[in-house]
Short mmCIF file of C-alpha atoms and ligand atoms in Angstrom, two decimals:
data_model
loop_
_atom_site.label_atom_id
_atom_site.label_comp_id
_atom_site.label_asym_id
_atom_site.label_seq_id
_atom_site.Cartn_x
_atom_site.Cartn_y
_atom_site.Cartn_z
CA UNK A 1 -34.49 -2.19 17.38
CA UNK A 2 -33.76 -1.28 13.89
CA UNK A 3 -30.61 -0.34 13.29
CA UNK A 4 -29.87 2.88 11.82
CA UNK A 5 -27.94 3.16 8.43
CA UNK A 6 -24.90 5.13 8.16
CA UNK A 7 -24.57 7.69 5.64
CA UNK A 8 -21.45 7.87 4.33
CA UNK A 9 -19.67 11.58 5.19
CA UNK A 10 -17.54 13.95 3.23
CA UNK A 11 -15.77 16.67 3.63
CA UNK A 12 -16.70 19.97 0.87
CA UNK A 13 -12.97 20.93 -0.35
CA UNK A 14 -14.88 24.69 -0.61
CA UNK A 15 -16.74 25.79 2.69
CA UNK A 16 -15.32 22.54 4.55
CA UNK A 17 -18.39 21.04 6.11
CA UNK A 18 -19.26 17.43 6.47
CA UNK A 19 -22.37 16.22 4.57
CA UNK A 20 -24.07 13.07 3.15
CA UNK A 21 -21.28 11.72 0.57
CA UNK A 22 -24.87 11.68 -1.77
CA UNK A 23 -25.54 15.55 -1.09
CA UNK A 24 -21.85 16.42 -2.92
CA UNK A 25 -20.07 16.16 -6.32
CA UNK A 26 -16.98 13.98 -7.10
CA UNK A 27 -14.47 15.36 -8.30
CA UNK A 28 -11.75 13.05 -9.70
CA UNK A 29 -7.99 12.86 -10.99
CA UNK A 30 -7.57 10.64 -13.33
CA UNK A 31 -4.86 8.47 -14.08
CA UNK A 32 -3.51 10.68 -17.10
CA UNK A 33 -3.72 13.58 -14.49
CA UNK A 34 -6.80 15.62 -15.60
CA UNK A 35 -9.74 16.54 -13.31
CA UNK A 36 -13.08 15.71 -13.97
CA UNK A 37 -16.44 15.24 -12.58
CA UNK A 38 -17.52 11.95 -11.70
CA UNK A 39 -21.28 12.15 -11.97
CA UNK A 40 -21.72 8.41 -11.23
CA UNK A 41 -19.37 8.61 -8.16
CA UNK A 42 -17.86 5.12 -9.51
CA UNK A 43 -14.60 5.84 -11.16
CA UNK A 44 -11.44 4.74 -9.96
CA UNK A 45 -8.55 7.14 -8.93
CA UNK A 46 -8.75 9.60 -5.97
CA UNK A 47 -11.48 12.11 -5.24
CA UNK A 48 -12.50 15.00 -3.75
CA UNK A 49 -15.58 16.42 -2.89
CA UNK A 50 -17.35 19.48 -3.25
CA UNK A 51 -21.23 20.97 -2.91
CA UNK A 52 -23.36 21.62 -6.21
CA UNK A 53 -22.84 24.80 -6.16
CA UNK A 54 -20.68 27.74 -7.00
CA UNK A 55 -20.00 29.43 -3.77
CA UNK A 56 -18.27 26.41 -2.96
CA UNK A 57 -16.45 26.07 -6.28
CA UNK A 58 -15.12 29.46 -5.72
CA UNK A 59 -14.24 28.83 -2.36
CA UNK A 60 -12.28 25.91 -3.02
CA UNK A 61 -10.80 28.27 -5.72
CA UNK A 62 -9.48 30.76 -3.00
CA UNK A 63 -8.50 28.08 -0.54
CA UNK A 64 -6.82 25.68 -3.19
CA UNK A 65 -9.20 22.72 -1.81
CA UNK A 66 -8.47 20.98 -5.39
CA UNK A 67 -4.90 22.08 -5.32
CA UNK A 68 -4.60 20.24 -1.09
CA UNK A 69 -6.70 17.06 -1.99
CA UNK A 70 -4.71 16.11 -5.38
CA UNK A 71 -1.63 17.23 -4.33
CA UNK A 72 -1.13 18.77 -7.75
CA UNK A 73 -0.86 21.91 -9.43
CA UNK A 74 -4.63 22.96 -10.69
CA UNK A 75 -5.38 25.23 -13.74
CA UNK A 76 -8.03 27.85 -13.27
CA UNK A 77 -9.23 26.89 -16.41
CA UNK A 78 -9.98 23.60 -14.67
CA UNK A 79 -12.30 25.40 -12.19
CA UNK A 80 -13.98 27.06 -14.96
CA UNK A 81 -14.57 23.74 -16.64
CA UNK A 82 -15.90 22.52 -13.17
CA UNK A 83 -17.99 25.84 -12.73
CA UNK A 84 -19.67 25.07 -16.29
CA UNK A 85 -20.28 21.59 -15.05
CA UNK A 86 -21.96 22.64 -11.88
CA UNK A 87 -24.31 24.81 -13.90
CA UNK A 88 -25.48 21.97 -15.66
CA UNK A 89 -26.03 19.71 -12.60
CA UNK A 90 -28.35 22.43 -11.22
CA UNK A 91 -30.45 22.78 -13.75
ZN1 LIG B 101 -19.54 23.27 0.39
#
């Protein structure tokens, strides 16, 4: 019998469901405290994750998902950033 891979599982900081850790965006805090998008998923320091998409960025905006995962205080102007970011991943 072959033996069937596991997909690594996240949780989406905006709408909350589990998904394929390859189907979402990391989102990282870095060391100097600023949040950015990991597009390679490699960095170091502690991540979150969210879908590619804005409904979920705006979610997480409303239910502080970024605010709960890094334990920190998060601009809005950081979710814009992210929001701008997204964009450009969709396209
Ligand atoms: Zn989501």
């Amino acid at each position: 019998m072959a033996t069937v891979k596991k997909i690594p599982q996240r949780q989406c900081i905006g709408c909350g469901q589990m998904k394929d850790k390859k189907d979402l965006i990391r989102i990282l805090k870095t060391q100097d405290e600023s949040i950015v998008i990991d597009a390679t998923g490699r960095k170091n320091g502690r991540g979150a994750y969210i879908c590619a998409n804005e409904d979920c960025l705006s979610k997480a905006f409303k239910n502080k998902g970024l605010e709960r995962s890094f334990k920190m205080a998060v601009d809005s102007a950081v979710y814009d950033e992210l929001a701008k970011e997204l964009n450009n991943i969709g396209k």
